[in-house]
XYZ file of C-alpha atoms in Angstrom:
191
model
C 28.828 -119.570 -10.859
C 25.863 -118.250 -9.700
C 24.662 -116.954 -7.011
C 22.863 -119.680 -5.932
C 26.290 -122.129 -6.575
C 28.748 -119.556 -5.073
C 26.165 -119.905 -2.198
C 25.860 -123.524 -2.022
C 29.773 -123.425 -2.131
C 29.901 -121.478 1.046
C 27.094 -123.051 3.287
C 29.319 -126.933 2.167
C 32.444 -124.748 3.516
C 30.881 -123.937 6.371
C 29.544 -127.987 6.891
C 33.265 -129.406 6.679
C 34.311 -126.368 8.822
C 31.834 -128.040 11.467
C 33.150 -131.249 11.397
C 35.867 -130.296 11.429
C 35.505 -128.586 14.511
C 33.310 -132.018 15.931
C 36.011 -133.773 15.060
C 38.471 -132.068 17.750
C 35.214 -131.631 20.399
C 35.109 -127.736 19.548
C 31.465 -128.509 19.795
C 30.375 -124.427 20.473
C 32.405 -123.701 17.290
C 30.952 -126.393 15.457
C 27.621 -125.287 15.918
C 28.077 -122.237 14.921
C 29.423 -123.198 11.673
C 26.851 -125.593 10.900
C 24.408 -123.122 12.007
C 26.007 -120.435 9.282
C 25.508 -123.503 6.676
C 22.146 -123.949 7.586
C 21.411 -120.700 7.107
C 22.676 -120.116 4.127
C 21.056 -123.875 2.815
C 17.107 -122.242 4.230
C 18.296 -119.114 1.580
C 19.298 -120.145 -1.234
C 17.671 -124.055 -1.859
C 14.735 -123.908 0.719
C 14.341 -125.220 4.333
C 13.611 -128.856 3.498
C 16.231 -129.563 1.271
C 17.992 -132.658 1.631
C 21.157 -130.351 1.766
C 19.520 -128.692 5.172
C 18.719 -132.311 6.532
C 22.320 -133.248 6.750
C 23.368 -130.657 8.843
C 20.329 -130.151 10.749
C 22.388 -134.220 11.031
C 25.712 -133.403 12.019
C 24.122 -130.527 14.440
C 22.201 -133.142 15.958
C 25.375 -135.325 15.882
C 26.823 -132.305 18.027
C 24.548 -132.213 20.709
C 24.260 -135.715 20.965
C 28.340 -135.961 21.212
C 27.595 -133.175 24.416
C 25.474 -135.204 26.265
C 22.354 -133.229 25.085
C 19.809 -135.839 24.125
C 16.662 -133.602 23.778
C 18.113 -131.118 21.582
C 19.867 -133.813 19.408
C 16.296 -135.974 19.446
C 15.091 -133.320 18.356
C 17.624 -132.648 15.628
C 17.545 -136.118 14.080
C 13.689 -136.310 13.907
C 13.891 -133.041 11.672
C 16.526 -134.519 9.897
C 14.605 -137.767 9.472
C 11.463 -136.024 8.494
C 13.372 -134.214 5.779
C 14.838 -137.312 4.349
C 11.568 -138.738 3.888
C 9.998 -136.194 2.442
C 12.625 -135.465 0.465
C 14.027 -139.016 -0.805
C 12.531 -141.320 -2.097
C 12.298 -144.872 -0.899
C 14.322 -146.725 1.475
C 17.472 -144.446 1.623
C 20.617 -144.819 3.876
C 20.616 -141.543 4.625
C 17.105 -142.370 6.487
C 18.655 -145.796 7.340
C 21.535 -143.276 9.322
C 19.345 -140.955 11.006
C 16.732 -144.033 12.628
C 19.863 -145.420 13.862
C 20.751 -142.256 15.512
C 17.294 -141.661 16.482
C 17.453 -145.391 18.416
C 20.683 -144.898 19.888
C 19.212 -141.604 21.536
C 16.355 -143.948 22.703
C 18.455 -146.170 24.342
C 20.330 -143.737 26.098
C 16.885 -142.908 27.251
C 15.626 -146.192 28.414
C 12.714 -145.946 25.962
C 14.221 -149.796 24.231
C 11.306 -150.143 22.665
C 11.591 -147.474 19.987
C 14.942 -147.928 20.568
C 14.664 -150.784 18.746
C 12.085 -149.943 16.525
C 14.334 -147.122 14.713
C 16.938 -149.576 14.679
C 15.808 -152.681 13.766
C 14.004 -150.525 10.618
C 17.611 -149.481 10.170
C 19.022 -153.017 10.104
C 16.284 -153.397 7.112
C 17.561 -150.551 4.947
C 21.222 -150.254 4.715
C 20.934 -155.008 4.409
C 18.553 -154.206 1.660
C 20.792 -151.555 -0.267
C 24.083 -152.509 1.048
C 24.326 -156.295 1.379
C 23.610 -158.337 4.532
C 27.882 -158.826 4.924
C 28.701 -154.954 4.794
C 30.424 -153.035 7.731
C 27.320 -150.931 8.408
C 24.736 -153.505 7.784
C 27.044 -155.484 10.307
C 26.742 -152.257 12.854
C 23.358 -151.835 12.901
C 22.923 -155.554 13.902
C 25.881 -154.645 16.955
C 23.631 -151.685 17.721
C 20.501 -153.896 17.721
C 21.920 -156.273 20.345
C 22.902 -153.401 22.622
C 19.850 -152.565 22.679
C 18.214 -155.965 24.025
C 21.393 -156.430 25.928
C 20.156 -153.359 27.551
C 16.567 -154.650 27.911
C 17.436 -157.215 29.519
C 15.925 -159.398 25.970
C 19.375 -161.722 26.623
C 18.777 -164.514 24.318
C 17.763 -162.372 21.677
C 20.531 -160.104 22.246
C 23.255 -163.122 21.910
C 21.731 -163.975 18.236
C 22.814 -160.310 17.294
C 25.723 -160.303 18.986
C 26.490 -163.730 17.238
C 25.728 -162.632 13.726
C 27.574 -159.218 14.656
C 30.797 -161.214 15.180
C 31.121 -163.202 12.561
C 30.361 -160.740 10.244
C 32.756 -158.046 11.752
C 35.294 -161.415 11.692
C 34.855 -162.058 8.067
C 35.066 -158.151 7.279
C 37.692 -156.925 9.897
C 39.437 -160.195 11.289
C 40.326 -161.588 14.488
C 42.285 -158.435 15.629
C 39.588 -155.750 15.693
C 38.147 -153.772 18.858
C 34.693 -154.065 17.794
C 35.654 -157.818 17.368
C 36.475 -157.946 20.883
C 33.754 -155.789 21.991
C 31.169 -158.626 20.318
C 33.323 -161.694 22.201
C 32.901 -159.315 25.576
C 29.456 -158.652 25.144
C 28.562 -161.952 24.537
C 30.734 -163.540 27.458
C 29.018 -161.322 29.974
C 25.689 -162.677 28.901
C 26.765 -166.245 29.064
C 28.221 -164.923 32.978
C 24.397 -164.138 34.383
């Protein structure tokens, strides 16, 4: 193995370790591991590589889980910028970053930006994965949630209903996503 290959293996190991720490809510250790991966990637393959974007996206997810929405917004935005520069056309990594940015904006009650990002993520996922794929369905659900929180009941109902049908087809009637859709649809009807 060459030096660059060895460094990439080390960075990947740090990234995986960070992911494990994040899964068990050891966020400080997760950030440290991701930052180690980030530094190794920057030194070995450059600061605008897809691997750097993936690592920044991982860091953003930890910040989001900690409730530090300012840092997560900055990191998701940086990851998206690199993805868009490095990856051609519609890409699922771009869609994931857009989806996460949309959720972040929704948490800030900036529903127009949230809807813009999540709708574009939905478009990309449908184009790449098909309209029945679970990731496409999750995007439908996210758009519905944003519209619901924004007070746009009729539009939200349309997206919840579509997501419900797809979740039922893919997951069956006993899945939590199906129950969540029914709950939100019911809440809208009670208003």
